[in-house]
mmCIF file of C-alpha atoms in Angstrom:
data_model
loop_
_atom_site.group_PDB
_atom_site.id
_atom_site.type_symbol
_atom_site.label_atom_id
_atom_site.label_comp_id
_atom_site.label_asym_id
_atom_site.label_seq_id
_atom_site.Cartn_x
_atom_site.Cartn_y
_atom_site.Cartn_z
ATOM 1 C CA MET Q 18 9.130 10.223 12.143
ATOM 2 C CA ALA Q 19 6.092 12.039 13.604
ATOM 3 C CA THR Q 20 2.577 11.086 15.014
ATOM 4 C CA ALA Q 21 -0.622 12.631 14.062
ATOM 5 C CA PRO Q 22 -3.453 12.569 16.899
ATOM 6 C CA LEU Q 23 -6.600 11.647 14.909
ATOM 7 C CA LYS Q 24 -10.354 11.241 16.181
ATOM 8 C CA SER Q 25 -10.019 7.272 17.035
ATOM 9 C CA VAL Q 26 -6.333 6.629 16.285
ATOM 10 C CA THR Q 27 -2.860 8.123 16.297
ATOM 11 C CA LEU Q 28 -1.041 7.699 13.073
ATOM 12 C CA ASN Q 29 2.550 7.430 12.659
ATOM 13 C CA TYR Q 30 3.970 9.227 9.534
ATOM 14 C CA LEU Q 31 7.243 10.345 7.786
ATOM 15 C CA GLN Q 32 7.711 13.085 5.286
ATOM 16 C CA LEU Q 33 10.592 13.306 2.522
ATOM 17 C CA GLN Q 34 11.376 15.943 0.071
ATOM 18 C CA PRO Q 35 14.182 17.012 -1.892
ATOM 19 C CA GLU Q 36 16.829 19.432 -0.668
ATOM 20 C CA GLY Q 37 16.312 23.306 -0.679
ATOM 21 C CA ASP Q 38 13.127 24.984 -1.243
ATOM 22 C CA SER Q 39 10.340 22.394 -2.018
ATOM 23 C CA THR Q 40 7.442 25.002 -2.575
ATOM 24 C CA GLY Q 41 5.154 24.234 -5.341
ATOM 25 C CA LEU Q 42 6.406 20.529 -5.571
ATOM 26 C CA PRO Q 43 3.575 17.791 -6.293
ATOM 27 C CA GLN Q 44 2.601 15.914 -3.048
ATOM 28 C CA VAL Q 45 2.743 12.234 -2.866
ATOM 29 C CA VAL Q 46 1.112 10.060 -0.324
ATOM 30 C CA LEU Q 47 2.294 6.125 -0.013
ATOM 31 C CA ILE Q 48 -0.238 3.621 1.284
ATOM 32 C CA HIS Q 49 0.992 0.405 2.456
ATOM 33 C CA GLY Q 50 -0.985 -2.997 2.451
ATOM 34 C CA LEU Q 51 -1.941 -5.522 4.939
ATOM 35 C CA ALA Q 52 0.427 -6.379 7.827
ATOM 36 C CA ALA Q 53 2.997 -4.054 6.221
ATOM 37 C CA ASN Q 54 4.029 -0.444 7.364
ATOM 38 C CA LEU Q 55 5.852 2.695 6.037
ATOM 39 C CA SER Q 56 9.097 0.891 5.600
ATOM 40 C CA PHE Q 57 7.659 -1.095 2.701
ATOM 41 C CA TRP Q 58 8.145 2.260 0.712
ATOM 42 C CA TYR Q 59 10.898 3.911 2.756
ATOM 43 C CA PHE Q 60 13.547 1.344 1.586
ATOM 44 C CA SER Q 61 12.382 1.225 -1.994
ATOM 45 C CA ILE Q 62 10.698 3.807 -3.978
ATOM 46 C CA ALA Q 63 10.096 6.454 -1.501
ATOM 47 C CA PRO Q 64 13.585 8.114 -1.778
ATOM 48 C CA LEU Q 65 13.125 8.119 -5.765
ATOM 49 C CA LEU Q 66 10.120 10.014 -5.563
ATOM 50 C CA ALA Q 67 11.582 12.448 -2.890
ATOM 51 C CA GLU Q 68 13.692 13.780 -5.570
ATOM 52 C CA VAL Q 69 10.954 15.324 -7.474
ATOM 53 C CA ALA Q 70 8.011 15.796 -4.973
ATOM 54 C CA GLN Q 71 7.073 16.033 -1.300
ATOM 55 C CA VAL Q 72 6.381 12.457 -0.075
ATOM 56 C CA THR Q 73 4.314 11.297 2.944
ATOM 57 C CA LEU Q 74 4.489 7.855 4.137
ATOM 58 C CA LEU Q 75 2.138 6.610 6.842
ATOM 59 C CA ASP Q 76 1.319 3.652 8.894
ATOM 60 C CA LEU Q 77 -2.295 2.641 8.810
ATOM 61 C CA ARG Q 78 -3.913 2.053 12.059
ATOM 62 C CA GLY Q 79 -3.088 -0.891 13.909
ATOM 63 C CA HIS Q 80 0.100 -1.082 11.689
ATOM 64 C CA GLY Q 81 3.992 -0.172 12.477
ATOM 65 C CA ARG Q 82 4.015 2.520 15.064
ATOM 66 C CA SER Q 83 0.349 3.761 14.636
ATOM 67 C CA THR Q 84 -2.170 2.899 17.542
ATOM 68 C CA MET Q 85 -4.777 0.147 17.526
ATOM 69 C CA PRO Q 86 -8.206 1.453 17.230
ATOM 70 C CA PRO Q 87 -10.832 0.233 19.570
ATOM 71 C CA SER Q 88 -13.455 -0.304 16.771
ATOM 72 C CA GLY Q 89 -11.770 -2.443 14.281
ATOM 73 C CA TYR Q 90 -10.523 -2.220 10.676
ATOM 74 C CA GLN Q 91 -13.173 -1.170 8.467
ATOM 75 C CA LEU Q 92 -12.092 0.418 5.188
ATOM 76 C CA THR Q 93 -14.382 3.194 5.673
ATOM 77 C CA ASN Q 94 -12.598 3.919 8.966
ATOM 78 C CA MET Q 95 -9.198 3.679 7.647
ATOM 79 C CA ALA Q 96 -10.089 6.174 4.462
ATOM 80 C CA GLU Q 97 -11.455 8.534 7.038
ATOM 81 C CA ASP Q 98 -7.795 8.111 8.595
ATOM 82 C CA ILE Q 99 -6.519 9.223 5.284
ATOM 83 C CA ALA Q 100 -8.702 12.200 5.192
ATOM 84 C CA GLN Q 101 -7.785 13.526 8.577
ATOM 85 C CA LEU Q 102 -4.275 12.994 8.061
ATOM 86 C CA LEU Q 103 -4.453 15.134 4.957
ATOM 87 C CA SER Q 104 -6.175 17.725 6.868
ATOM 88 C CA TYR Q 105 -3.860 17.653 9.972
ATOM 89 C CA LEU Q 106 -0.919 17.995 7.487
ATOM 90 C CA LYS Q 107 -2.730 20.444 5.238
ATOM 91 C CA ILE Q 108 -1.916 18.246 2.162
ATOM 92 C CA ASP Q 109 -3.976 19.661 -0.750
ATOM 93 C CA ARG Q 110 -4.622 17.402 -4.040
ATOM 94 C CA PRO Q 111 -2.022 14.824 -3.225
ATOM 95 C CA HIS Q 112 -0.812 11.872 -5.903
ATOM 96 C CA LEU Q 113 -2.057 8.679 -3.921
ATOM 97 C CA ILE Q 114 -0.252 5.456 -4.345
ATOM 98 C CA GLY Q 115 -1.645 2.556 -2.654
ATOM 99 C CA HIS Q 116 -0.404 -1.132 -2.464
ATOM 100 C CA SER Q 117 -2.731 -4.062 -2.011
ATOM 101 C CA LEU Q 118 -5.142 -3.328 1.218
ATOM 102 C CA GLY Q 119 -3.645 0.294 0.896
ATOM 103 C CA GLY Q 120 -5.174 0.709 -2.685
ATOM 104 C CA SER Q 121 -8.557 -0.513 -1.288
ATOM 105 C CA VAL Q 122 -8.369 2.139 1.328
ATOM 106 C CA MET Q 123 -7.313 4.705 -1.205
ATOM 107 C CA ALA Q 124 -10.482 3.758 -3.363
ATOM 108 C CA HIS Q 125 -12.819 4.111 -0.515
ATOM 109 C CA PHE Q 126 -11.120 7.635 0.397
ATOM 110 C CA ALA Q 127 -11.436 8.716 -3.474
ATOM 111 C CA SER Q 128 -15.245 7.852 -3.525
ATOM 112 C CA ARG Q 129 -15.842 9.802 -0.217
ATOM 113 C CA TYR Q 130 -13.744 12.598 -1.193
ATOM 114 C CA PRO Q 131 -13.509 12.595 -5.100
ATOM 115 C CA GLN Q 132 -12.206 16.040 -5.221
ATOM 116 C CA LYS Q 133 -9.421 15.475 -2.835
ATOM 117 C CA PRO Q 134 -6.794 13.572 -4.666
ATOM 118 C CA ALA Q 135 -4.940 14.623 -7.848
ATOM 119 C CA SER Q 136 -4.336 11.137 -8.891
ATOM 120 C CA LEU Q 137 -4.647 7.559 -7.849
ATOM 121 C CA THR Q 138 -2.073 4.773 -8.614
ATOM 122 C CA PHE Q 139 -3.249 1.096 -7.853
ATOM 123 C CA ALA Q 140 -0.354 -1.452 -7.091
ATOM 124 C CA ASP Q 141 -1.417 -5.079 -6.914
ATOM 125 C CA VAL Q 142 -4.760 -4.185 -5.749
ATOM 126 C CA ARG Q 143 -7.964 -6.146 -5.784
ATOM 127 C CA LEU Q 144 -11.193 -4.228 -6.654
ATOM 128 C CA LYS Q 145 -14.134 -6.380 -6.317
ATOM 129 C CA LEU Q 146 -16.378 -3.768 -8.297
ATOM 130 C CA PHE Q 147 -13.860 -4.167 -11.310
ATOM 131 C CA GLN Q 148 -12.632 -7.713 -11.152
ATOM 132 C CA PRO Q 149 -14.486 -11.002 -11.506
ATOM 133 C CA ALA Q 150 -14.772 -12.936 -8.567
ATOM 134 C CA MET Q 151 -11.827 -15.554 -8.816
ATOM 135 C CA THR Q 152 -10.280 -18.224 -6.778
ATOM 136 C CA LEU Q 153 -6.875 -20.299 -6.687
ATOM 137 C CA ALA Q 154 -8.920 -23.140 -8.556
ATOM 138 C CA ASP Q 155 -9.481 -20.532 -11.359
ATOM 139 C CA TRP Q 156 -5.793 -20.283 -12.043
ATOM 140 C CA PRO Q 157 -4.560 -22.742 -14.744
ATOM 141 C CA GLN Q 158 -1.288 -23.268 -13.148
ATOM 142 C CA TRP Q 159 -2.770 -24.078 -9.586
ATOM 143 C CA LYS Q 160 -2.062 -27.491 -9.613
ATOM 144 C CA THR Q 161 1.561 -27.180 -10.065
ATOM 145 C CA TYR Q 162 2.187 -24.613 -7.376
ATOM 146 C CA GLN Q 163 -0.248 -26.715 -5.145
ATOM 147 C CA ALA Q 164 2.286 -29.317 -5.092
ATOM 148 C CA LEU Q 165 5.215 -26.959 -4.270
ATOM 149 C CA LEU Q 166 3.090 -25.371 -1.439
ATOM 150 C CA ASP Q 167 2.294 -28.732 -0.250
ATOM 151 C CA ASP Q 168 5.981 -29.816 0.137
ATOM 152 C CA LEU Q 169 6.329 -26.518 2.225
ATOM 153 C CA GLY Q 170 3.584 -27.422 4.449
ATOM 154 C CA ILE Q 171 1.554 -24.508 3.288
ATOM 155 C CA ALA Q 172 -2.112 -25.506 2.909
ATOM 156 C CA LEU Q 173 -4.394 -23.058 0.979
ATOM 157 C CA ASP Q 174 -8.003 -23.631 0.294
ATOM 158 C CA PRO Q 175 -8.370 -23.165 -3.537
ATOM 159 C CA ASN Q 176 -12.148 -22.302 -3.618
ATOM 160 C CA SER Q 177 -11.671 -19.316 -1.234
ATOM 161 C CA HIS Q 178 -11.847 -15.633 -2.255
ATOM 162 C CA GLU Q 179 -9.683 -14.345 0.483
ATOM 163 C CA LEU Q 180 -6.259 -15.613 -0.360
ATOM 164 C CA GLY Q 181 -4.520 -12.684 1.133
ATOM 165 C CA TYR Q 182 -5.764 -13.472 4.606
ATOM 166 C CA GLN Q 183 -4.814 -17.090 4.004
ATOM 167 C CA LEU Q 184 -1.311 -16.204 3.039
ATOM 168 C CA LEU Q 185 -0.753 -13.757 5.908
ATOM 169 C CA LEU Q 186 -1.962 -16.815 8.379
ATOM 170 C CA GLU Q 187 0.653 -19.206 6.932
ATOM 171 C CA MET Q 188 3.237 -16.521 6.684
ATOM 172 C CA ALA Q 189 2.880 -16.010 10.307
ATOM 173 C CA ARG Q 190 3.014 -19.721 11.130
ATOM 174 C CA LEU Q 191 5.898 -20.033 9.074
ATOM 175 C CA HIS Q 192 7.483 -17.223 10.788
ATOM 176 C CA LEU Q 193 6.961 -18.899 14.036
ATOM 177 C CA ARG Q 194 8.834 -21.681 12.485
ATOM 178 C CA ASN Q 195 11.535 -19.541 10.901
ATOM 179 C CA PRO Q 196 11.867 -15.867 11.652
ATOM 180 C CA ARG Q 197 13.994 -15.202 8.325
ATOM 181 C CA ILE Q 198 11.225 -16.314 6.125
ATOM 182 C CA GLN Q 199 9.280 -13.392 6.583
ATOM 183 C CA ARG Q 200 11.919 -11.179 6.100
ATOM 184 C CA SER Q 201 12.682 -12.716 2.625
ATOM 185 C CA ALA Q 202 9.166 -12.491 1.541
ATOM 186 C CA THR Q 203 8.802 -8.988 2.393
ATOM 187 C CA VAL Q 204 11.841 -7.967 0.439
ATOM 188 C CA GLY Q 205 10.571 -9.809 -2.577
ATOM 189 C CA PHE Q 206 7.074 -8.348 -2.590
ATOM 190 C CA THR Q 207 8.687 -4.859 -2.012
ATOM 191 C CA LYS Q 208 10.940 -5.296 -5.212
ATOM 192 C CA LEU Q 209 7.904 -6.545 -7.138
ATOM 193 C CA THR Q 210 6.056 -3.379 -6.123
ATOM 194 C CA VAL Q 211 8.690 -1.124 -6.919
ATOM 195 C CA CYS Q 212 9.286 -2.370 -10.514
ATOM 196 C CA TRP Q 213 5.526 -2.033 -11.137
ATOM 197 C CA VAL Q 214 5.296 1.349 -10.051
ATOM 198 C CA CYS Q 215 8.455 2.763 -11.890
ATOM 199 C CA LEU Q 216 7.027 1.012 -14.921
ATOM 200 C CA CYS Q 217 3.779 3.029 -14.768
ATOM 201 C CA TRP Q 218 6.017 6.086 -14.431
ATOM 202 C CA GLN Q 219 8.072 5.400 -17.374
ATOM 203 C CA ARG Q 220 4.929 4.833 -19.352
ATOM 204 C CA ARG Q 221 3.317 8.147 -18.170
ATOM 205 C CA GLN Q 222 6.610 9.924 -19.439
ATOM 206 C CA ALA Q 223 6.467 8.114 -22.631
ATOM 207 C CA SER Q 224 2.973 9.041 -23.219
ATOM 208 C CA GLY Q 225 3.773 12.760 -22.895
ATOM 209 C CA ALA Q 226 2.757 13.539 -19.632
ATOM 210 C CA ALA Q 227 4.062 16.420 -18.058
ATOM 211 C CA THR Q 228 6.628 15.565 -15.213
ATOM 212 C CA ALA Q 229 6.230 19.196 -13.552
ATOM 213 C CA ARG Q 230 2.428 18.233 -12.781
ATOM 214 C CA PHE Q 231 3.315 14.599 -11.833
ATOM 215 C CA ALA Q 232 0.597 13.455 -14.127
#
């Protein structure tokens, strides 16, 4: 792994590529979600992508081995981190894949620099511009799962629009009581995301997309 000194933070990153000459291969950048780090991809889909592309994984600011910023975690700042990292690494026209919060960061990056990415892949991302505001109370199966969560001592506000932050807080509390729980949850979410990205890739191939262009 290596680090990139940017304007307000230092980002930790890792690059993977096939053996031999990788000149001309597509560039893929993987952006993890809230409270994760580059290992979210490293132990799952990154090695598969590295067989056909040059892959860059990174820790978002305040995550993993990247430094904490003095100014907080606004999406605009995190998107600018991506722009500065790509410039630092001299990566042009990358295919971006973002999971959860990483997808939101990716969307902000693309809106500010629409000519820079070759493609965008959103994995389990909430985009308020395109999705209606929903709460747990709107979910037909909520009552069933609420009873299960209550038994586990997990209390979620069914009328809140910020489910992700609620879950993060409850996971932290569970982790304090049982450190093995967080690891199990991380493995489960990683497997789900890998299946989702692989399915998208298979559909691209089935639709006649050119593998050489990674599009």
